[in-house]
Coordinates of C-alpha atoms in Angstrom, one line a residue:
Chain A
M1 CA 0.0 0.0 0.0
V2 CA 1.4 3.4 -1.0
D3 CA 0.3 6.0 1.6
F4 CA -0.4 9.6 0.4
S5 CA -2.2 10.6 3.6
R6 CA 0.4 13.2 4.6
I7 CA -0.4 15.4 1.7
E8 CA -3.5 17.5 1.2
S9 CA -6.5 15.3 0.5
G10 CA -7.5 16.6 -2.9
V11 CA -3.9 16.1 -4.1
A12 CA -3.6 12.7 -2.4
I13 CA -6.5 11.3 -4.4
V14 CA -5.1 12.5 -7.7
R15 CA -1.6 11.1 -6.8
A16 CA -3.0 7.7 -5.8
R17 CA -5.1 7.5 -9.0
L18 CA -2.2 8.6 -11.2
L19 CA 0.3 6.1 -9.7
G20 CA -2.3 3.4 -10.1
Q21 CA -2.8 4.3 -13.8
V22 CA 1.0 4.3 -14.4
I23 CA 1.4 0.9 -12.8
R24 CA -1.6 -0.7 -14.6
Q25 CA -0.4 0.6 -17.9
N26 CA 3.3 -0.3 -17.5
S27 CA 3.1 -4.0 -16.7
S28 CA 6.7 -4.5 -18.0
A29 CA 8.1 -2.1 -15.4
F30 CA 5.9 -3.8 -12.7
P31 CA 5.9 -7.5 -13.4
G32 CA 3.6 -9.6 -11.2
V33 CA 1.2 -6.8 -10.4
R34 CA -2.4 -8.0 -10.5
D35 CA -4.1 -4.7 -9.9
A36 CA -3.7 -1.2 -8.4
I37 CA -6.7 0.1 -6.5
P38 CA -6.9 3.8 -5.6
G39 CA -8.4 4.8 -2.2
L40 CA -9.1 8.3 -0.9
S41 CA -5.6 8.6 0.5
N42 CA -3.6 5.7 -0.7
L43 CA -3.0 3.2 -3.5
L44 CA -3.4 -0.6 -2.8
I45 CA -1.1 -2.6 -5.1
Q46 CA -2.1 -6.2 -5.4
Y47 CA 0.6 -8.6 -6.6
N48 CA 1.2 -12.3 -7.3
P49 CA 3.8 -13.5 -4.8
L50 CA 4.9 -16.2 -7.2
E51 CA 6.0 -13.5 -9.7
T52 CA 7.4 -10.7 -7.6
S53 CA 7.9 -9.6 -4.0
A54 CA 6.9 -6.6 -1.8
A55 CA 10.6 -5.6 -1.6
E56 CA 11.0 -5.6 -5.4
L57 CA 7.8 -3.7 -5.9
K58 CA 8.8 -1.1 -3.3
R59 CA 12.0 -0.5 -5.2
A60 CA 10.2 -0.1 -8.5
V61 CA 7.6 2.3 -7.0
N62 CA 10.2 4.4 -5.2
A63 CA 12.2 4.6 -8.4
M64 CA 9.2 5.9 -10.3
L65 CA 7.6 8.2 -7.7
P66 CA 10.0 11.2 -8.3
S67 CA 8.9 11.3 -12.0
L68 CA 5.2 11.0 -11.1
D69 CA 3.9 14.4 -12.3
G70 CA 0.7 16.1 -13.2
D71 CA -2.7 14.5 -13.0
D72 CA -4.7 11.8 -14.7
M73 CA -7.4 14.3 -16.0
A74 CA -6.0 14.8 -19.6
S75 CA -8.5 12.1 -20.8
S76 CA -11.3 13.0 -18.4
R77 CA -14.8 13.7 -19.7
H78 CA -17.7 15.9 -18.3
W79 CA -21.0 14.1 -18.0
V80 CA -24.3 16.0 -17.5
V81 CA -26.6 13.5 -15.9
P82 CA -30.4 14.0 -15.9
V83 CA -32.0 13.4 -12.5
C84 CA -35.6 13.3 -11.5
Y85 CA -35.6 14.6 -7.9
G86 CA -38.0 13.8 -5.1
G87 CA -41.1 11.7 -4.9
D88 CA -40.6 7.9 -5.1
Y89 CA -37.3 8.5 -6.9
G90 CA -35.9 10.6 -4.0
P91 CA -37.5 9.5 -0.8
D92 CA -35.1 11.5 1.4
L93 CA -35.4 14.8 -0.4
D94 CA -37.9 16.4 2.1
E95 CA -35.9 15.1 5.1
V96 CA -32.7 16.6 3.7
A97 CA -34.5 19.9 3.2
K98 CA -35.9 19.8 6.7
A99 CA -32.5 19.0 8.2
K100 CA -30.9 21.9 6.4
G101 CA -33.8 24.4 7.0
I102 CA -34.3 25.0 3.3
S103 CA -36.9 24.1 0.7
A104 CA -36.8 21.0 -1.4
D105 CA -36.5 23.1 -4.5
E106 CA -33.4 24.8 -2.9
V107 CA -31.8 21.4 -2.2
I108 CA -32.3 20.5 -5.9
T109 CA -30.9 23.8 -7.1
R110 CA -27.8 23.5 -4.9
H111 CA -27.2 19.9 -5.7
A112 CA -27.4 20.6 -9.5
A113 CA -25.3 23.7 -9.3
N114 CA -21.9 22.1 -8.6
T115 CA -19.7 20.2 -10.9
L116 CA -18.4 17.1 -9.1
T117 CA -15.3 15.0 -9.7
V118 CA -15.2 11.2 -9.7
A119 CA -12.7 10.8 -6.8
I120 CA -12.5 7.0 -6.8
M121 CA -14.7 4.1 -7.8
G122 CA -15.7 1.1 -5.7
F123 CA -18.4 -0.8 -3.9
L124 CA -20.2 -1.9 -7.1
P125 CA -19.1 -2.0 -10.8
G126 CA -19.4 1.6 -12.1
L127 CA -20.1 3.3 -8.7
G128 CA -18.1 6.5 -8.5
Y129 CA -17.6 8.6 -5.3
L130 CA -18.3 12.0 -6.6
K131 CA -16.7 14.8 -4.5
G132 CA -17.6 18.5 -4.4
V133 CA -21.2 18.6 -3.2
D134 CA -22.2 22.1 -1.9
P135 CA -21.1 22.1 1.8
S136 CA -24.5 23.4 2.9
L137 CA -25.9 20.0 2.0
A138 CA -23.4 18.0 4.0
L139 CA -25.1 15.3 6.1
P140 CA -23.9 11.9 7.5
R141 CA -25.1 8.7 6.0
K142 CA -28.4 7.4 7.4
S143 CA -28.0 5.7 10.8
T144 CA -29.9 2.7 9.5
P145 CA -29.0 1.8 5.9
R146 CA -31.8 0.7 3.6
Q147 CA -31.9 -3.0 2.7
H148 CA -32.9 -2.2 -0.8
V149 CA -31.9 0.9 -2.7
P150 CA -33.3 0.9 -6.3
A151 CA -30.8 0.9 -9.1
L152 CA -29.8 4.4 -10.4
S153 CA -30.8 6.1 -7.2
V154 CA -28.8 9.3 -6.5
G155 CA -27.7 9.8 -2.9
I156 CA -25.7 12.3 -0.9
A157 CA -23.6 12.1 2.3
M158 CA -20.8 14.3 3.5
D159 CA -19.3 16.2 0.5
Q160 CA -20.1 13.4 -1.9
T161 CA -22.8 12.0 -4.2
V162 CA -23.1 8.4 -5.4
I163 CA -25.3 6.9 -8.0
Y164 CA -26.1 3.2 -7.3
P165 CA -25.4 1.4 -10.6
L166 CA -27.4 -1.6 -9.4
A167 CA -30.0 -2.3 -6.7
S168 CA -28.2 -2.9 -3.4
P169 CA -28.4 -2.1 0.3
G170 CA -27.2 1.4 1.0
G171 CA -27.1 4.2 3.6
W172 CA -26.9 7.4 1.5
N173 CA -29.7 10.0 1.6
L174 CA -31.6 9.5 -1.7
L175 CA -32.5 12.7 -3.6
G176 CA -33.6 11.3 -6.9
R177 CA -33.0 8.9 -9.7
T178 CA -31.3 9.0 -13.2
P179 CA -32.3 7.0 -16.3
V180 CA -28.6 6.8 -17.3
K181 CA -27.1 3.3 -17.1
L182 CA -23.8 3.6 -15.2
F183 CA -23.0 0.0 -15.7
D184 CA -24.1 -2.0 -18.7
P185 CA -22.4 -5.4 -19.3
G186 CA -23.6 -5.3 -22.9
R187 CA -21.7 -2.1 -23.7
D188 CA -18.2 -2.0 -25.2
E189 CA -17.1 0.0 -22.1
P190 CA -19.5 -1.4 -19.5
V191 CA -18.6 1.2 -16.9
L192 CA -19.6 4.8 -17.8
F193 CA -17.5 7.0 -15.4
R194 CA -13.8 6.9 -15.1
P195 CA -11.9 8.3 -12.1
G196 CA -11.1 11.9 -12.7
D197 CA -14.3 12.6 -14.8
A198 CA -16.4 15.6 -14.1
V199 CA -20.1 15.1 -13.4
S200 CA -23.0 17.6 -13.0
F201 CA -26.7 17.1 -12.7
T202 CA -29.6 18.5 -14.6
P203 CA -33.1 18.3 -13.0
V204 CA -35.8 16.7 -15.2
E205 CA -39.6 16.2 -14.6
A206 CA -41.1 12.8 -14.1
A207 CA -42.6 12.8 -17.7
E208 CA -39.2 13.5 -19.2
F209 CA -37.6 10.9 -16.9
K210 CA -40.0 8.3 -18.2
T211 CA -39.3 9.2 -21.9
L212 CA -35.5 8.9 -21.3
E213 CA -36.0 5.6 -19.4
A214 CA -38.0 4.2 -22.3
A215 CA -35.2 5.4 -24.7
V216 CA -32.6 3.6 -22.6
A217 CA -34.8 0.5 -22.6
A218 CA -35.0 0.6 -26.4
G219 CA -31.2 0.6 -26.5
E220 CA -30.6 4.3 -27.2
S221 CA -27.7 6.3 -25.7
I222 CA -29.1 9.3 -23.9
I223 CA -25.8 10.7 -22.7
S224 CA -22.5 11.8 -24.3
P225 CA -19.7 13.5 -22.6
L226 CA -18.6 17.1 -23.0
P227 CA -14.8 17.4 -23.5
S228 CA -13.1 18.6 -20.3
G229 CA -9.5 17.7 -20.9
G230 CA -7.1 19.8 -18.9
R231 CA -9.7 20.8 -16.4
S232 CA -7.9 21.8 -13.2
Chain B
M1 CA -24.0 -29.9 -32.2
T2 CA -23.4 -27.8 -29.2
R3 CA -22.4 -29.9 -26.2
Q4 CA -24.6 -29.0 -23.2
F5 CA -25.7 -30.0 -19.7
R6 CA -28.9 -29.2 -17.9
V7 CA -29.3 -28.3 -14.3
L8 CA -32.0 -30.6 -12.8
S9 CA -31.6 -29.3 -9.3
S10 CA -29.4 -26.4 -8.5
G11 CA -29.2 -26.8 -4.7
P12 CA -28.7 -23.8 -2.4
H13 CA -25.9 -22.0 -4.2
A14 CA -24.1 -23.2 -7.4
T15 CA -22.3 -20.8 -9.7
V16 CA -20.1 -20.7 -12.8
Q17 CA -16.6 -19.8 -11.8
D18 CA -13.1 -19.3 -13.3
F19 CA -10.1 -17.3 -12.2
G20 CA -12.1 -14.1 -12.1
R21 CA -11.7 -10.6 -13.6
V22 CA -8.2 -9.3 -13.0
G23 CA -7.2 -5.6 -13.2
H24 CA -10.5 -3.7 -13.2
Q25 CA -11.1 -3.0 -9.5
A26 CA -10.3 0.7 -10.0
L27 CA -13.7 0.8 -11.8
G28 CA -15.4 -1.0 -9.0
V29 CA -15.5 -4.3 -10.8
P30 CA -14.9 -7.1 -8.3
E31 CA -12.3 -9.9 -9.2
G32 CA -14.7 -12.7 -8.2
G33 CA -13.7 -16.1 -9.3
A34 CA -13.4 -19.5 -7.7
L35 CA -13.2 -19.5 -3.9
D36 CA -11.0 -22.6 -4.1
R37 CA -8.5 -22.2 -6.9
D38 CA -6.7 -25.3 -6.0
A39 CA -9.8 -27.4 -6.5
M40 CA -10.6 -25.6 -9.8
R41 CA -7.0 -26.4 -11.1
L42 CA -7.2 -30.0 -10.1
G43 CA -10.7 -30.5 -11.5
N44 CA -9.8 -29.1 -14.9
A45 CA -6.6 -31.2 -15.0
L46 CA -8.6 -34.4 -14.2
V47 CA -11.0 -33.8 -17.1
G48 CA -8.4 -32.7 -19.6
N49 CA -9.2 -29.0 -19.6
A50 CA -6.9 -26.0 -19.5
E51 CA -6.5 -25.0 -15.8
D52 CA -8.5 -21.8 -16.3
A53 CA -11.6 -23.4 -17.9
A54 CA -14.9 -22.4 -16.2
V55 CA -16.3 -24.9 -13.7
V56 CA -19.3 -25.2 -11.4
E57 CA -18.6 -24.1 -7.8
V58 CA -21.0 -25.8 -5.4
C59 CA -21.6 -24.3 -2.0
L60 CA -22.9 -26.9 0.6
G61 CA -23.8 -29.4 -2.2
G62 CA -27.1 -30.6 -3.5
L63 CA -26.5 -30.2 -7.2
T64 CA -27.9 -32.5 -9.9
I65 CA -27.2 -32.2 -13.6
E66 CA -28.0 -34.1 -16.7
L67 CA -25.3 -34.5 -19.4
R68 CA -26.6 -33.9 -22.9
A69 CA -23.3 -35.0 -24.5
P70 CA -20.7 -37.5 -23.6
A71 CA -18.4 -35.9 -21.0
R72 CA -15.8 -36.5 -18.4
V73 CA -16.5 -35.1 -15.0
A74 CA -14.7 -34.7 -11.7
L75 CA -15.5 -33.5 -8.2
T76 CA -12.7 -31.8 -6.3
G77 CA -12.1 -29.6 -3.2
S78 CA -13.6 -32.2 -1.0
L79 CA -12.1 -35.5 0.2
S80 CA -15.1 -37.5 1.1
G81 CA -17.8 -36.1 -1.3
V82 CA -19.2 -38.5 -3.8
L83 CA -20.9 -38.1 -7.2
S84 CA -23.8 -40.5 -7.8
V85 CA -24.3 -41.3 -11.5
Q86 CA -27.5 -42.7 -12.8
D87 CA -29.1 -43.4 -16.2
A88 CA -31.6 -41.1 -17.7
T89 CA -34.5 -42.6 -15.7
G90 CA -32.8 -41.6 -12.4
L91 CA -34.2 -44.8 -11.0
G92 CA -31.6 -47.5 -11.8
P93 CA -28.6 -48.4 -9.6
S94 CA -26.0 -45.7 -9.3
L95 CA -22.3 -45.5 -10.0
E96 CA -20.5 -43.9 -7.0
V97 CA -17.6 -41.8 -8.0
P98 CA -15.3 -40.6 -5.2
A99 CA -13.8 -37.1 -5.2
N100 CA -10.6 -36.2 -6.9
R101 CA -10.9 -38.6 -9.8
S102 CA -12.5 -38.3 -13.2
V103 CA -15.1 -40.5 -14.8
D104 CA -16.2 -40.9 -18.5
L105 CA -19.9 -40.7 -18.9
D106 CA -22.4 -41.1 -21.8
A107 CA -24.9 -38.5 -22.9
G108 CA -28.1 -38.7 -20.8
R109 CA -26.3 -39.6 -17.5
I110 CA -27.5 -37.9 -14.4
V111 CA -24.8 -36.7 -12.0
R112 CA -25.9 -36.0 -8.4
L113 CA -23.9 -34.4 -5.6
G114 CA -25.5 -34.8 -2.2
M115 CA -24.7 -32.4 0.7
L116 CA -21.0 -32.1 1.1
P117 CA -19.8 -34.0 4.1
D118 CA -16.5 -32.2 4.7
S119 CA -16.0 -28.9 2.8
N120 CA -18.2 -25.8 2.5
T121 CA -17.6 -25.7 -1.3
A122 CA -16.5 -28.1 -4.0
T123 CA -15.8 -27.9 -7.7
L124 CA -17.5 -29.8 -10.4
A125 CA -15.3 -29.8 -13.5
I126 CA -16.7 -31.0 -16.9
S127 CA -14.7 -31.7 -20.0
G128 CA -14.7 -28.9 -22.5
G129 CA -15.3 -26.4 -19.8
I130 CA -18.5 -24.3 -19.3
K131 CA -19.1 -21.6 -22.0
V132 CA -20.9 -18.4 -21.0
P133 CA -20.3 -14.9 -22.3
L134 CA -17.0 -13.2 -21.2
L135 CA -17.1 -10.0 -19.3
Y136 CA -13.7 -8.3 -18.7
G137 CA -12.1 -11.6 -19.8
S138 CA -13.9 -13.8 -17.3
M139 CA -17.0 -16.0 -17.1
A140 CA -17.1 -15.9 -13.3
T141 CA -20.4 -15.2 -11.6
S142 CA -20.5 -12.4 -9.0
P143 CA -24.2 -12.6 -7.9
N144 CA -24.2 -9.3 -5.9
A145 CA -22.8 -7.4 -8.9
M146 CA -25.2 -9.3 -11.2
I147 CA -22.4 -10.2 -13.7
G148 CA -21.0 -13.3 -15.3
G149 CA -22.3 -16.9 -15.4
V150 CA -26.0 -17.3 -16.3
A151 CA -27.5 -13.8 -16.3
G152 CA -25.3 -12.8 -13.4
R153 CA -27.0 -15.1 -11.0
V154 CA -26.7 -18.4 -9.2
L155 CA -27.7 -21.5 -11.2
R156 CA -31.4 -22.4 -11.2
D157 CA -33.3 -25.6 -11.9
G158 CA -33.7 -26.0 -15.7
D159 CA -30.7 -23.9 -16.8
I160 CA -29.0 -25.3 -19.8
L161 CA -25.3 -24.5 -20.2
A162 CA -23.0 -24.9 -23.1
L163 CA -19.7 -26.9 -22.9
G164 CA -16.6 -26.4 -25.1
E165 CA -15.0 -29.2 -27.2
D166 CA -13.8 -32.2 -25.3
N167 CA -10.1 -32.7 -26.0
A168 CA -9.5 -35.7 -23.7
S169 CA -12.2 -38.2 -24.7
N170 CA -9.7 -40.9 -25.6
A171 CA -7.6 -40.6 -22.5
P172 CA -8.0 -43.0 -19.5
E173 CA -9.9 -41.9 -16.4
W174 CA -7.5 -40.2 -14.0
A175 CA -7.2 -39.9 -10.2
A176 CA -5.0 -37.6 -8.0
D177 CA -3.7 -37.8 -4.5
A178 CA -5.3 -34.6 -3.0
A179 CA -5.2 -35.5 0.7
S180 CA -2.5 -33.0 1.7
V181 CA -4.0 -30.1 -0.2
F182 CA -7.7 -30.6 0.7
A183 CA -7.2 -31.7 4.3
P184 CA -9.3 -29.6 6.6
S185 CA -7.3 -27.0 8.5
D186 CA -8.4 -24.3 11.0
A187 CA -5.1 -22.5 11.2
V188 CA -4.9 -19.5 8.9
R189 CA -1.8 -17.4 8.5
V190 CA -2.2 -13.6 8.2
V191 CA 0.0 -10.5 7.7
M192 CA -1.2 -7.9 10.2
G193 CA -2.5 -4.5 8.9
P194 CA -3.0 -2.2 7.1
Q195 CA -5.0 -0.7 10.0
D196 CA -4.0 -2.9 12.9
F197 CA -2.7 0.3 14.7
R198 CA -6.4 1.4 15.1
F199 CA -7.0 -1.5 17.6
T200 CA -6.4 -1.8 21.3
K201 CA -3.5 -4.1 22.5
D202 CA -6.2 -6.4 24.0
A203 CA -7.9 -6.7 20.6
I204 CA -4.6 -7.6 18.9
T205 CA -3.9 -10.2 21.6
R206 CA -7.5 -11.6 21.3
F207 CA -7.2 -11.8 17.5
T208 CA -4.0 -13.7 17.4
S209 CA -4.2 -15.9 20.5
S210 CA -7.4 -17.9 20.5
P211 CA -9.8 -19.2 17.8
F212 CA -12.9 -17.7 16.4
K213 CA -15.9 -19.6 15.1
V214 CA -17.2 -19.4 11.5
S215 CA -20.7 -17.9 11.6
P216 CA -23.6 -19.1 9.5
V217 CA -23.4 -15.6 7.8
L218 CA -21.2 -16.9 5.0
N219 CA -21.4 -16.2 1.3
R220 CA -19.1 -15.4 -1.6
M221 CA -18.6 -11.8 -0.3
G222 CA -17.5 -12.6 3.2
M223 CA -17.3 -14.9 6.2
R224 CA -18.4 -13.4 9.5
L225 CA -16.6 -14.7 12.6
D226 CA -18.2 -15.2 16.0
G227 CA -16.5 -15.6 19.4
G228 CA -14.9 -12.3 20.3
T229 CA -15.2 -8.5 19.9
L230 CA -12.2 -6.6 18.7
T231 CA -12.2 -3.1 20.3
H232 CA -11.0 -0.1 18.3
I233 CA -8.9 2.6 20.0
D234 CA -11.3 5.3 18.7
N235 CA -13.7 4.1 15.9
A236 CA -13.9 1.8 12.9
D237 CA -14.0 4.5 10.2
I238 CA -11.2 5.1 7.7
L239 CA -11.0 7.0 4.4
S240 CA -12.2 4.4 2.0
D241 CA -9.5 2.4 0.5
G242 CA -8.9 -0.8 -1.5
I243 CA -9.7 -4.3 -0.3
V244 CA -8.2 -7.6 -1.3
T245 CA -9.6 -11.1 -1.0
G246 CA -8.6 -12.2 2.5
S247 CA -8.8 -8.8 4.1
V248 CA -10.1 -9.1 7.7
Q249 CA -12.4 -6.2 8.1
V250 CA -13.7 -5.1 11.5
P251 CA -16.6 -2.6 11.5
G252 CA -17.8 -0.7 14.5
N253 CA -19.4 -3.7 16.2
G254 CA -16.0 -5.3 16.6
Q255 CA -17.1 -8.5 14.8
P256 CA -14.4 -9.5 12.2
I257 CA -15.4 -10.5 8.6
I258 CA -13.0 -12.2 6.2
L259 CA -13.7 -10.7 2.8
L260 CA -13.9 -13.3 0.0
A261 CA -13.8 -13.4 -3.8
D262 CA -16.9 -11.2 -4.4
H263 CA -16.0 -8.5 -1.9
Q264 CA -16.6 -4.9 -2.7
T265 CA -13.5 -3.3 -4.2
T266 CA -13.2 -0.5 -1.6
G267 CA -14.5 0.0 1.9
G268 CA -14.6 2.5 4.8
Y269 CA -13.9 0.2 7.8
T270 CA -10.7 -0.8 9.5
K271 CA -8.9 -3.9 8.3
I272 CA -6.9 -5.6 11.1
A273 CA -5.0 -8.2 8.9
T274 CA -4.9 -10.0 5.6
V275 CA -5.1 -13.7 5.1
I276 CA -2.0 -14.8 3.0
T277 CA -2.5 -16.0 -0.6
A278 CA -1.5 -19.5 0.2
D279 CA -4.3 -19.9 2.7
L280 CA -7.1 -18.4 0.7
P281 CA -8.3 -21.8 -0.7
K282 CA -8.6 -23.1 2.8
L283 CA -11.2 -20.5 3.6
A284 CA -13.5 -22.0 0.9
R285 CA -13.5 -25.3 2.8
L286 CA -14.4 -23.9 6.3
R287 CA -17.9 -24.6 7.3
P288 CA -20.2 -22.6 9.7
G289 CA -19.4 -23.7 13.3
M290 CA -15.8 -24.6 12.6
A291 CA -13.0 -23.0 14.5
V292 CA -10.5 -20.7 12.8
S293 CA -7.4 -19.2 14.3
F294 CA -5.0 -16.6 13.1
D295 CA -1.2 -16.9 13.1
P296 CA 0.6 -13.6 12.2
I297 CA 3.7 -13.9 10.0
S298 CA 5.8 -11.4 8.0
V299 CA 5.3 -10.4 4.4
E300 CA 8.5 -12.2 3.5
E301 CA 7.3 -15.4 5.2
A302 CA 3.9 -15.0 3.4
E303 CA 5.7 -14.9 0.1
A304 CA 7.7 -18.0 1.0
C305 CA 4.4 -19.7 1.9
A306 CA 3.0 -18.8 -1.5
H307 CA 5.9 -20.6 -3.2
A308 CA 5.7 -23.6 -0.9
H309 CA 1.9 -23.9 -1.5
E310 CA 2.4 -23.7 -5.2
A311 CA 5.0 -26.5 -5.0
E312 CA 2.4 -28.6 -3.0
V313 CA -0.3 -28.0 -5.7
Q314 CA 2.2 -28.9 -8.4
R315 CA 2.9 -32.2 -6.5
M316 CA -0.8 -32.9 -6.4
L317 CA -1.2 -32.2 -10.2
A318 CA 1.9 -34.4 -10.9
S319 CA 0.3 -37.2 -8.8
I320 CA -2.5 -37.6 -11.5
K321 CA -2.3 -41.1 -12.9
P322 CA -4.7 -43.6 -14.6
A323 CA -7.5 -44.5 -12.1
A324 CA -8.6 -47.9 -11.1
P325 CA -11.9 -48.9 -12.8
L326 CA -15.0 -48.0 -10.8
M327 CA -17.4 -50.7 -9.6
D328 CA -20.3 -50.4 -12.1
T329 CA -23.2 -51.7 -9.9
A330 CA -25.6 -51.7 -12.9
A331 CA -23.3 -54.1 -14.8
L332 CA -23.0 -56.3 -11.7
Y333 CA -26.8 -56.5 -11.4
R334 CA -27.0 -57.5 -15.1
L335 CA -24.4 -60.2 -14.6
G336 CA -26.1 -61.5 -11.5
D337 CA -29.4 -61.7 -13.3
T338 CA -29.3 -65.4 -14.4
T339 CA -33.0 -66.2 -14.0

């Protein structure tokens, strides 16, 4: 595990992701590495002990770290994700509004105003931890997680948003739902988001949501990324 | 014609497995794959498949299939499990096939595995290997992620699965000496960390000094352990980071969970230790109620254990030799029928 926790958290995430990308893409320089998994403050390097050793890997990583420069966002994209807020799609919207002393409409406005960044991915295929939610919406996770969160629910906790790619148990405060498939095994690239991508939300009414949902069911693509290379 | 088999009775939890999806955890895609890789390798070797061919992983037992093509099958990962083979009526006398040997069967034969007597999981390998669509280079089923295998789920009664070409149909039946690899063992070696410093001294002592018990809460994602609470110095929360198969995660309630093949790729709870690679297949054989104790070793020792374990598996694979003929009770009945 390569620890970046002594540097500022926003920088640590990017360093962990960049090192992971370099290691995964340079298998010849890092023989025996199975995978490299970025966390919020570190990088977990998983290796086959029949092919390499921790000592060898440590040498290879230490030799490479000084030249690790820049970020991994050159190839990042900006996704604008339609979300139908409230009602059955967002059962916690009113509770969040009440907890923050603002109207439900104001919660929606603030949630859709910020552009978030896919910090890391995990938990389920295609689930990104999107950082950068308006601090005035910060809340802990629910004290009792739901046993069943419907697929494509949009939830918030702390400074983050997640969209559940699949139905699963989950403890985030659910604001709405998107018709966009974040994970589709039938697609060339099954996972939509990549770490480093930018994501923002655009509110849609229930009728439009249903139209978009039907389009997705018919196999149409309803989302394409805006270029955002070089975004800082 | 496509070679196939049909699931007559799926039992509690049978899935298609191979070595899993390697290298995509940064996208949240779990590795998955066979819980008992040693059993998968031996099974494939016994039926003449490449070692990475897809197999059926059976938890607890209770699987019955019907072969729709001639095939060689083998049960591995158990020492005392038995396959009962019957003709298409399912009523005639059965041929009893012990674990860790292969048997050549005609189309129409029904292969039944009862509840496993020793191991929690076992592998059923079939010549040609199971063929389901690849996702990220693997056919492995991860039911919680709804990917791989048959529609991303456990097998159901009536499922029909395709098999690849049989490359070993003219070879003799084979048997292996698997006793040393599949012998039950409750001693699991671990490397401490990465967050062992978040636990009290008492918790570390408790973890390494006396056994836990495997809880009935056991699936392909994780194995919960009963019998002791591991106290954190402050709390169980960490900044989410990567998980590997064998990570021993301890959430706020202090009850340890060993994370298995279908674990989520990242998590926000402390991990006290990691089970070494060499001992991961052992976990697949532990049953609820069994004891499990943790023996801490260094990273260098763990790497040496991986080499030693691989040498042991290679010895098991090298022990494969032509098997003694099985007692065909059906033929015996026919011979004895002189009236």
